[in-house]
CSV table of C-alpha atoms in Angstrom, one decimal:
chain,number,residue,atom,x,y,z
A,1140,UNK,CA,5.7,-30.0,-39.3
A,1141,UNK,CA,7.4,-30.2,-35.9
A,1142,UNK,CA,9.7,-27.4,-35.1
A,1143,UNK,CA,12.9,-27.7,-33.2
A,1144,UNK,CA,14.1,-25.0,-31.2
A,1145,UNK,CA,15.8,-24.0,-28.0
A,1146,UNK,CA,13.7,-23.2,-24.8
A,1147,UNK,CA,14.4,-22.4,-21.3
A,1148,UNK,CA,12.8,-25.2,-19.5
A,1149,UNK,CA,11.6,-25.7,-16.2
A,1150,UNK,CA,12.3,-28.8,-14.6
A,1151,UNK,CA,11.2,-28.3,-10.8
A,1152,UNK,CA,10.6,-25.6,-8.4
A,1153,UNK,CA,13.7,-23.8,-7.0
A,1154,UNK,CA,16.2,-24.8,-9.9
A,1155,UNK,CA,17.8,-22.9,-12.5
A,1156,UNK,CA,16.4,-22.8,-16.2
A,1157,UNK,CA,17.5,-25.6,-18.1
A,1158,UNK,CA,18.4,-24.7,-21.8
A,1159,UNK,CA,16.8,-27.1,-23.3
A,1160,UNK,CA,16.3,-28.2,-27.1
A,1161,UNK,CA,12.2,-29.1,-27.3
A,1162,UNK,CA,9.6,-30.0,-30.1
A,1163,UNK,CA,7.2,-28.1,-31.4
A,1164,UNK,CA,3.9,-29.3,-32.7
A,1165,UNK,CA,2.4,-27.5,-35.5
A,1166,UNK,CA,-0.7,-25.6,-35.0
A,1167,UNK,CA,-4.2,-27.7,-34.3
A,1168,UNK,CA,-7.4,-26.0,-35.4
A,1169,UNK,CA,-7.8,-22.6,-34.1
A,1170,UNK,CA,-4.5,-22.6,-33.2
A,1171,UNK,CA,-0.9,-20.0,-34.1
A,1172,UNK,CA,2.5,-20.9,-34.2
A,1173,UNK,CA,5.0,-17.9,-32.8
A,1174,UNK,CA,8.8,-17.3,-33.7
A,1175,UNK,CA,9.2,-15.3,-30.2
A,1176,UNK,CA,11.1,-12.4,-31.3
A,1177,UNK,CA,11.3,-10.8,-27.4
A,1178,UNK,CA,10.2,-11.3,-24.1
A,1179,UNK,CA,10.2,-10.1,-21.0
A,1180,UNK,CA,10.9,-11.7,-17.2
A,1181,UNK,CA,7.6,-10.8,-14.8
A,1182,UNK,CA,8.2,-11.8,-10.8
A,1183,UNK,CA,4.5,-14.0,-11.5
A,1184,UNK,CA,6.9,-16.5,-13.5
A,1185,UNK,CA,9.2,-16.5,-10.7
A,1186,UNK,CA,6.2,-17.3,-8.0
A,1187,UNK,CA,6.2,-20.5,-10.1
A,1188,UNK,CA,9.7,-21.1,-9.7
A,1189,UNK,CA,9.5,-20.7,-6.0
A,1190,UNK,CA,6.3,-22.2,-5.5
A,1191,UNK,CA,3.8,-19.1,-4.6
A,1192,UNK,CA,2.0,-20.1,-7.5
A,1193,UNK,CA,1.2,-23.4,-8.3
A,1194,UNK,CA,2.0,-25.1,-11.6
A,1195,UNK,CA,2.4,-28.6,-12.6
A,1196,UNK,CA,6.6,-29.4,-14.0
A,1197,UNK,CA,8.4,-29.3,-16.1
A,1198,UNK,CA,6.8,-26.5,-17.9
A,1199,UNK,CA,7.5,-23.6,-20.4
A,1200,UNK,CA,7.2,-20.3,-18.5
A,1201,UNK,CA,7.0,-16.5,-19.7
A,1202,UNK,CA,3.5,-14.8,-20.9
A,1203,UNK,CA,4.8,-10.9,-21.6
A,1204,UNK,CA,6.1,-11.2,-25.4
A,1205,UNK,CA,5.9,-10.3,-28.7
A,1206,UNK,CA,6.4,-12.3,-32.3
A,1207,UNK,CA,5.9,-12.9,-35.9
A,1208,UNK,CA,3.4,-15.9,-36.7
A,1209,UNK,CA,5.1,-18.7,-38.4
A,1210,UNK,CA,2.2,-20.6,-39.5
A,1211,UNK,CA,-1.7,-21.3,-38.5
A,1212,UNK,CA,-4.0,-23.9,-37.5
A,1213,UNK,CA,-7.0,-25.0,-40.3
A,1214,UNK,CA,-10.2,-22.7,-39.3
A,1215,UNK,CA,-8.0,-19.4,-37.9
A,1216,UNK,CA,-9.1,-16.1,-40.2
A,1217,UNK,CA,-7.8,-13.2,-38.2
A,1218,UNK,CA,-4.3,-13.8,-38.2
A,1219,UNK,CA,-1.8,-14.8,-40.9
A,1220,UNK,CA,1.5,-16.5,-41.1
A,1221,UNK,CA,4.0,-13.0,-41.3
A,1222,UNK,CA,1.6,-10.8,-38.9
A,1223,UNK,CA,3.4,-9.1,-35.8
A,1224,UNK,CA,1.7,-10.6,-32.7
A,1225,UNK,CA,1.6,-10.5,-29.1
A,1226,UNK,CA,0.2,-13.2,-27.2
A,1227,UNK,CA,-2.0,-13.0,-24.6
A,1228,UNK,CA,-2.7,-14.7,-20.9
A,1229,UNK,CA,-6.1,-13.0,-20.4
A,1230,UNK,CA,-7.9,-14.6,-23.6
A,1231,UNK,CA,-10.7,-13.0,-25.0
A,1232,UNK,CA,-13.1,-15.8,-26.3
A,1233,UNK,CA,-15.8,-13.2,-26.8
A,1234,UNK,CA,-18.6,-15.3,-26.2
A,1235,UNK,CA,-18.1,-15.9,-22.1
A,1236,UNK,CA,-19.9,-13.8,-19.3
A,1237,UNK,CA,-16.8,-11.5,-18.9
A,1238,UNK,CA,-16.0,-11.2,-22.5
A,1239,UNK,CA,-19.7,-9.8,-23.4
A,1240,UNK,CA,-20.0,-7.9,-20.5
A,1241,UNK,CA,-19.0,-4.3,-20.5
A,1242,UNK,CA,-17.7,-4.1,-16.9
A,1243,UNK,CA,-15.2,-7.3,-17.1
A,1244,UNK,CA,-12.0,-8.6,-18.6
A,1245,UNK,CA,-11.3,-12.1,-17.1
A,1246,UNK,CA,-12.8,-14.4,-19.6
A,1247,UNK,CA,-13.3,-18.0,-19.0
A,1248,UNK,CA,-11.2,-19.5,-20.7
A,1249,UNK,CA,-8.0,-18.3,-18.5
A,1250,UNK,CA,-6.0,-20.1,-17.0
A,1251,UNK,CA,-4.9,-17.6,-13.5
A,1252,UNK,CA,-5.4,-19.9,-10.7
A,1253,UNK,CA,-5.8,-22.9,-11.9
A,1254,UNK,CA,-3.0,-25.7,-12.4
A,1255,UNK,CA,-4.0,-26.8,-16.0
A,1256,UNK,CA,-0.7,-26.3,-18.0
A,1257,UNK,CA,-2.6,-27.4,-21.1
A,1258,UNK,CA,-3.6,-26.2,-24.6
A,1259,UNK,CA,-7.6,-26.1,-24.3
A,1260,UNK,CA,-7.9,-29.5,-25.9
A,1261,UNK,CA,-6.0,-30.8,-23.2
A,1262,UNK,CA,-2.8,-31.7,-24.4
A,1263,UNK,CA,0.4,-30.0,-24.9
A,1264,UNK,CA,2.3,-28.8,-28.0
A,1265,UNK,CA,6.2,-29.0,-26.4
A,1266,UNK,CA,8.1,-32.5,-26.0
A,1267,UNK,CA,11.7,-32.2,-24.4
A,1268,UNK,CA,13.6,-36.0,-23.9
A,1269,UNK,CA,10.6,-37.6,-24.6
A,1270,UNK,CA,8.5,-36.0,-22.0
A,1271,UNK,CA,5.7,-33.6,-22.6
A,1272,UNK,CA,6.3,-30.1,-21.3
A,1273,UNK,CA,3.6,-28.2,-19.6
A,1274,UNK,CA,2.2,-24.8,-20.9
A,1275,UNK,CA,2.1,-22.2,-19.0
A,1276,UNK,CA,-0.9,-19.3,-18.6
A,1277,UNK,CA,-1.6,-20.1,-22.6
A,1278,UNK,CA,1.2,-18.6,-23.6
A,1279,UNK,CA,4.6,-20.2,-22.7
A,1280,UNK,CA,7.1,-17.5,-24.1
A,1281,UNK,CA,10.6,-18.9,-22.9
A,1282,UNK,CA,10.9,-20.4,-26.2
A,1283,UNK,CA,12.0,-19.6,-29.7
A,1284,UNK,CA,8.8,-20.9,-30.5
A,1285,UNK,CA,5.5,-21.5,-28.7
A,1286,UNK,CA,1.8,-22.4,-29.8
A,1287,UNK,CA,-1.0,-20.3,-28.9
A,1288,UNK,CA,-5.4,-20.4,-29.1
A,1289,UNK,CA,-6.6,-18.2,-31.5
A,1290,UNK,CA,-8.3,-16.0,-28.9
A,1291,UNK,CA,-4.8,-16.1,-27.1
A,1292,UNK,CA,-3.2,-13.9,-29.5
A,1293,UNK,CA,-3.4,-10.5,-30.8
A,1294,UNK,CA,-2.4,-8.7,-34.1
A,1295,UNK,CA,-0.3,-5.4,-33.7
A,1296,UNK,CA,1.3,-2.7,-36.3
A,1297,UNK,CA,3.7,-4.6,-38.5
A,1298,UNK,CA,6.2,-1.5,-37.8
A,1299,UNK,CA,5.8,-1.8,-34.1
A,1300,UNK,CA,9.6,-2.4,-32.7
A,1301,UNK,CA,8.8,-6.1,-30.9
A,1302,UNK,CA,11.4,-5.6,-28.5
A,1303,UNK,CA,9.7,-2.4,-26.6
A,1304,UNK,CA,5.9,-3.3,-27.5
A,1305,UNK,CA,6.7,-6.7,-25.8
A,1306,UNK,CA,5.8,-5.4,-22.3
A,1307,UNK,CA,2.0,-4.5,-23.4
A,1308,UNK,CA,1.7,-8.2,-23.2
A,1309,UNK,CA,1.8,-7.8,-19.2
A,1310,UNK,CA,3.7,-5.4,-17.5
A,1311,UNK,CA,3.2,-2.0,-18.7
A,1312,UNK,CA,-0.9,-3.0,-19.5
A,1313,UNK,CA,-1.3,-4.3,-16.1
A,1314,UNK,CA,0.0,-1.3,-14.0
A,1315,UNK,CA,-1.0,1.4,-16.6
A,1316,UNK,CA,-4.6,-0.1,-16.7
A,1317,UNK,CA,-5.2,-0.5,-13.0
A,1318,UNK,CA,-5.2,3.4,-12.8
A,1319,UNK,CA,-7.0,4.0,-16.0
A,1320,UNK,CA,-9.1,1.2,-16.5
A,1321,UNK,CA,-9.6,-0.3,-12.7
A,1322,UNK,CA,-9.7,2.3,-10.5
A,1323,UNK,CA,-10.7,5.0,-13.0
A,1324,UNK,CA,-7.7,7.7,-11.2
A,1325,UNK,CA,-9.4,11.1,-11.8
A,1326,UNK,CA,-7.6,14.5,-12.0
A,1327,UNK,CA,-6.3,15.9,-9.0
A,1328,UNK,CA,-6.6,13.0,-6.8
A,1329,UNK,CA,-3.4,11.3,-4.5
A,1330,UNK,CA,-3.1,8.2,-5.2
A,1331,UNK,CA,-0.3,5.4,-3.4
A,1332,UNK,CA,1.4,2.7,-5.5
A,1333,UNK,CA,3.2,0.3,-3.0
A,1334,UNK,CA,5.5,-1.7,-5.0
A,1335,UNK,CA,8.4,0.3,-8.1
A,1336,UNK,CA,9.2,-2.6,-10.0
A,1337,UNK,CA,8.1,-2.1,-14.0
A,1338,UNK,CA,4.0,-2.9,-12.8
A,1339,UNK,CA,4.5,-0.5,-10.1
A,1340,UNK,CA,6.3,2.0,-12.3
A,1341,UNK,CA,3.5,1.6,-14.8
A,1342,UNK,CA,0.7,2.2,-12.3
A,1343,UNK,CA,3.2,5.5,-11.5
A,1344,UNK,CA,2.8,6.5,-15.2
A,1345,UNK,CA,-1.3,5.7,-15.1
A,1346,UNK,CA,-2.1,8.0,-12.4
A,1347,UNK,CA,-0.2,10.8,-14.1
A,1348,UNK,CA,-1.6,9.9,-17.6
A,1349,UNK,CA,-5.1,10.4,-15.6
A,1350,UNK,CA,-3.9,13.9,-14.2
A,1351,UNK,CA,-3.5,12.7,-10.1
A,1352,UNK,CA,-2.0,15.8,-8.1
A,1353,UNK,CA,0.0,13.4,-5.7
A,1354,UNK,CA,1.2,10.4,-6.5
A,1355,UNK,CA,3.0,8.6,-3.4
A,1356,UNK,CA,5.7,5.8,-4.4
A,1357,UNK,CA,6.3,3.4,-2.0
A,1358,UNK,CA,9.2,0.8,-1.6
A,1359,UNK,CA,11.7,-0.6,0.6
A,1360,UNK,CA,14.4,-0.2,-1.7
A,1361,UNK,CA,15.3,3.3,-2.6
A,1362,UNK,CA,17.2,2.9,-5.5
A,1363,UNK,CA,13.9,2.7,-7.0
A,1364,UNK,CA,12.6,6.5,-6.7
A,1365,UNK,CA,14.8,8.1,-9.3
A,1366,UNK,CA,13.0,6.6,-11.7
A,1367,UNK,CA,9.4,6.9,-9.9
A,1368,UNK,CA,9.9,10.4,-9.8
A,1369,UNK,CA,11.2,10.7,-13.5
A,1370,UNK,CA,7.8,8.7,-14.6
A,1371,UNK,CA,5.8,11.3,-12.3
A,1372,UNK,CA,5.3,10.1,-8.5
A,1373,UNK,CA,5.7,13.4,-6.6
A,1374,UNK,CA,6.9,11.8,-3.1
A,1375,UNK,CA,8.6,8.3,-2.3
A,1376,UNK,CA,8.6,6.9,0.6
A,1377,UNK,CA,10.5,3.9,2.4
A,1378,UNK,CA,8.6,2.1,4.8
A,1379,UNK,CA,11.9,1.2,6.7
A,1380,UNK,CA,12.6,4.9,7.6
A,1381,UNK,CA,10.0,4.5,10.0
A,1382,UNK,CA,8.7,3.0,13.8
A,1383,UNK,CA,5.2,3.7,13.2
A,1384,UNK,CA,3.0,1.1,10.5
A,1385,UNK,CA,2.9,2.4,6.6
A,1386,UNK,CA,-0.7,3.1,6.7
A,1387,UNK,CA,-0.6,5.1,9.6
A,1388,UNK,CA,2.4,7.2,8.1
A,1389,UNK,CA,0.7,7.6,5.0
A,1390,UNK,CA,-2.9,9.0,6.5
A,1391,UNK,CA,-0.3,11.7,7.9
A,1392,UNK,CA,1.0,12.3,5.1
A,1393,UNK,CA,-2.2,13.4,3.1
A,1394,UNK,CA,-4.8,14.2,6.0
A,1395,UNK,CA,-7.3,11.5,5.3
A,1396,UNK,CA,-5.9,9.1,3.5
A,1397,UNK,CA,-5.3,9.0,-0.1
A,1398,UNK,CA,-8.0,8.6,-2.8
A,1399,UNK,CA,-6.4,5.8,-4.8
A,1400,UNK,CA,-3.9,2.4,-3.4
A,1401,UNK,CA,-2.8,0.0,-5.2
A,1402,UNK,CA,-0.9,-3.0,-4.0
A,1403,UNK,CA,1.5,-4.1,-7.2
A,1404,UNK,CA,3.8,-6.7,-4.7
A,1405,UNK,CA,1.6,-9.8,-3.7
A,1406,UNK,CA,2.2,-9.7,-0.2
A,1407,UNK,CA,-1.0,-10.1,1.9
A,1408,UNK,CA,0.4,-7.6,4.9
A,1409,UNK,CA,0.8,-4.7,1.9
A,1410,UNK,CA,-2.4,-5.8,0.3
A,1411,UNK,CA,-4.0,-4.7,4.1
A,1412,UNK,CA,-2.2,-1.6,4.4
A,1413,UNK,CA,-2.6,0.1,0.8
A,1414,UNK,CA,-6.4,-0.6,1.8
A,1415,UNK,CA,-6.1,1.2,5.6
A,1416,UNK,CA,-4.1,4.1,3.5
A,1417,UNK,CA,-7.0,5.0,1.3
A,1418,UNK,CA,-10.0,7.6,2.6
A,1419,UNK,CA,-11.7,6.1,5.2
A,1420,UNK,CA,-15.4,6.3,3.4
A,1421,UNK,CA,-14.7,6.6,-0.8
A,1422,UNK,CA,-11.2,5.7,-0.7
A,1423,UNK,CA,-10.8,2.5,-3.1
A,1424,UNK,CA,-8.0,0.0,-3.0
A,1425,UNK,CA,-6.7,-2.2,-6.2
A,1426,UNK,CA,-4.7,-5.4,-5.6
A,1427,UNK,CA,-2.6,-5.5,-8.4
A,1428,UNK,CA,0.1,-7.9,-7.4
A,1429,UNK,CA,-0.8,-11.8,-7.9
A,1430,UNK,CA,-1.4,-13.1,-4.2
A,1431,UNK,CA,1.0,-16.2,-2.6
A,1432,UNK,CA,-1.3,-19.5,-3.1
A,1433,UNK,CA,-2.6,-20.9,0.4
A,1434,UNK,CA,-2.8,-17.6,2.1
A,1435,UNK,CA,-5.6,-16.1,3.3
A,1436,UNK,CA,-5.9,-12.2,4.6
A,1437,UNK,CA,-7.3,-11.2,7.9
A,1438,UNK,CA,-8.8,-7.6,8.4
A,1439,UNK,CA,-11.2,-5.5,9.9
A,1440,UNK,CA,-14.5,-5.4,8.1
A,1441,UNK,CA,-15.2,-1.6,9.3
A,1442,UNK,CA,-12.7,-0.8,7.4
A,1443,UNK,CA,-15.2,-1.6,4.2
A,1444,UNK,CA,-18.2,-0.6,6.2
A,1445,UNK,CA,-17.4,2.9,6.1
A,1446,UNK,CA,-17.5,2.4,2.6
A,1447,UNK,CA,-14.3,2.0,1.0
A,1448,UNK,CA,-14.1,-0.2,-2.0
A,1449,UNK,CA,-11.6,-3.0,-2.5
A,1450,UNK,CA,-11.2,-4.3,-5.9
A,1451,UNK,CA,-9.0,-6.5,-7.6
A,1452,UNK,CA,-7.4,-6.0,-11.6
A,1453,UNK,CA,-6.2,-8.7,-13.5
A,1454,UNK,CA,-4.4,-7.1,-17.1
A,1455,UNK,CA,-5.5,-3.7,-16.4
A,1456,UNK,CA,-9.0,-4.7,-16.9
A,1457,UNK,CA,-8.2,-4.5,-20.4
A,1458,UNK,CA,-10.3,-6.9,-23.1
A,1459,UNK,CA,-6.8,-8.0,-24.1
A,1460,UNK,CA,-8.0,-8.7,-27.8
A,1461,UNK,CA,-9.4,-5.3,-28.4
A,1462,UNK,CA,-7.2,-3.4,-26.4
A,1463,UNK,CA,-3.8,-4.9,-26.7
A,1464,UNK,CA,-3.7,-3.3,-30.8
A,1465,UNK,CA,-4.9,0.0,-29.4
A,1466,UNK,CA,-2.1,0.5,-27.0
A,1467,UNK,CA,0.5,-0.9,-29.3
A,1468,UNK,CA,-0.6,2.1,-31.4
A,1469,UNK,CA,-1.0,4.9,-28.7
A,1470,UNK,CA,2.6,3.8,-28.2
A,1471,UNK,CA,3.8,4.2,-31.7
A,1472,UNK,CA,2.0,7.3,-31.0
A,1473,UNK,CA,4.6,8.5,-28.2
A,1474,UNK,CA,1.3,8.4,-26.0
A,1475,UNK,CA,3.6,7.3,-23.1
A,1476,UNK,CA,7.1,5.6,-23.0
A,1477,UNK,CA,8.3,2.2,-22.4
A,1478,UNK,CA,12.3,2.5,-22.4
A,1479,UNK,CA,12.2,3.6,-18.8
A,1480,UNK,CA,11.2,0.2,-17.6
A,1481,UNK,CA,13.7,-1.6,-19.2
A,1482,UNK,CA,16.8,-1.8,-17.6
A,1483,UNK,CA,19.1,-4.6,-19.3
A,1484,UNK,CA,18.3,-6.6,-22.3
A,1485,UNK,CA,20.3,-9.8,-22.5
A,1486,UNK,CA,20.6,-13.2,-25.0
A,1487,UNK,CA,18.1,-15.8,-24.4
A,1488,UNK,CA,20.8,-18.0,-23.2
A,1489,UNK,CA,21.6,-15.9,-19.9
A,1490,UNK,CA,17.4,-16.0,-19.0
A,1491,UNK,CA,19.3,-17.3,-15.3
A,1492,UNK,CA,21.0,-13.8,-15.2
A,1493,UNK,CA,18.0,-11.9,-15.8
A,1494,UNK,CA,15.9,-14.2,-13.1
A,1495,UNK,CA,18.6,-13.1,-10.9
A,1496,UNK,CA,18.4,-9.2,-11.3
A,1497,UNK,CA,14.9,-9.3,-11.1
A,1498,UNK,CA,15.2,-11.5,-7.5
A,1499,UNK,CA,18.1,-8.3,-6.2
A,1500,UNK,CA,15.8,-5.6,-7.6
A,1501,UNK,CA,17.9,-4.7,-10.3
């Protein structure tokens, strides 16, 4: 039946949260229903709340979380009521063009870049006053409960702590992956990471992971290279210490440029200097950080002519279904850490707070 349950609702763009009581519609076919046990704040819910990324209100934000299933939909086999879940915003229908190709990890059936704010059938599963409420990226996670598409969800280890392991569900998969899935970091390389929040710091902890010599930490806010260094970048740098452009300072730095960039901020001008930064001729560039909606990038094509390669990496390039278990377990493993990128943990209720030290770098 329908739950209710308190959610942090969106009302419009550039207003606070609104804690909100909402309904909850059980499960459809090939559906879960998920008590959200934890959940963390990424700055690509925030581009809703100021606009950079387009979404239809009021809508149900978050998409990096972890939970225990409360019940299921008639036809889902893979996952019971009781099973430790994280959902996921990259789906993995298995079926689409992406899914059953080897080299990609976007399946169809997500919903990055477009406006939907639907289930797949179309309709929604929260009511708040009356009024539908939107989904957001499949996975809606600002809520004490949420419902999710089969292929939207995966199972982890039952002893898995769900307030660390939440962060596979975007942050720590997306960075981590972009150096060991995307851009395939190999030992001894220098690689640049412009960008320390916990993506950033993640990318950081992926180019060590894949044995780089130099890894290069760049941000305009300094308190942020303590912990850069402690998860392994061996210089930082502050783009504000100096007259001359980034790039330029950067080629300087390493002699031809460095063999990895990656771009973890969203910001078009950063997105065309990590890609000057890297060698000049088998250099390759990774865009990490969602880019602002309407914007387009101007650059000079010889700087791909001479044969750098420019890619993009959505989740790491991970086939979230497959891979999200596995690195739940390399975790409980101690294959790397998660603590490090998370800095405060407060009650649902202050979710306004925590938007708030994520906007002052905190």
């Amino acid at each position: 039946q329908v739950i209710k349950c308190k959610a942090a609702v969106m009302w419009e763009a550039n207003k606070p949260f609104s804690i909100e009581e909402v309904e909850v519609a059980p499960p459809k076919a090939h559906e879960v229903r998920i008590k959200i046990v934890a959940t963390g704040i990424c700055r690509s819910d925030d581009h809703v709340v100021t606009g950079c990324m387009v979404m239809p209100f009021p809508i149900i934000l978050g998409h990096e979380a972890a939970g225990v299933v409360e019940s299921v939909g008639q036809g889902v086999t893979s996952i019971k009521p009781g099973d430790k879940v994280i959902p996921l915003f990259v789906p993995q229908c298995g079926e689409c063009s992406s899914c059953l190709s080897t080299k990609g990890n976007l399946c169809s059936k997500n919903h990055i870049g477009s406006a939907a704010g639907f289930m797949p059938d179309g309709t929604c599963r929260f009511t708040c006053k009356g009024k539908a409420i939107h989904h957001f990226l499949g996975t809606s996670t600002f809520t004490e409960y949420t419902v999710v598409h089969e292929f939207a969800v995966a199972k982890i280890d039952s002893a898995a702590p769900l307030e660390k392991v939440c962060l596979i569900g975007c942050g720590f998969s997306t960075g981590y992956g972009a150096a060991v899935q995307t851009a395939k970091v190999e030992p001894g390389s220098t690689c640049v990471i412009f960008g320390l929040g916990g993506v950033g710091l993640s990318v950081v902890m992926g180019c060590k992971a894949a044995g780089a010599s130099r890894i290069i930490a760049v941000d305009i806010n300094s308190d942020k290279f303590a912990k850069a260094k402690e998860l392994g970048a061996t210089d930082c740098v502050n783009p504000t210490d100096f007259k001359k452009p980034i790039h330029e300072v950067l080629i300087e730095m390493t002699g031809n440029g460095v063999d990895y960039s990656f771009e973890v901020i969203g910001r078009t001008e950063t997105m065309a200097a990590a890609l000057a930064c890297c060698q000049y001729n088998y250099g390759v560039s990774v865009i990490v950080g969602v880019p602002p909606a309407a914007q387009k990038i101007t650059f000079d094509p010889m700087l791909l002519f001479t044969g750098r390669t420019w890619k993009g990496s959505v989740f790491g390039g991970w086939k979230s279904k497959d891979s999200v278990p596995k690195l739940v377990a390399d975790y409980m493993k101690k294959k790397f850490v998660l603590d490090p990128l998370i800095t405060h943990t407060l009650p649902f209720t202050k979710i306004n707070e925590g938007f708030d030290l994520l906007r002052t770098g905190k």
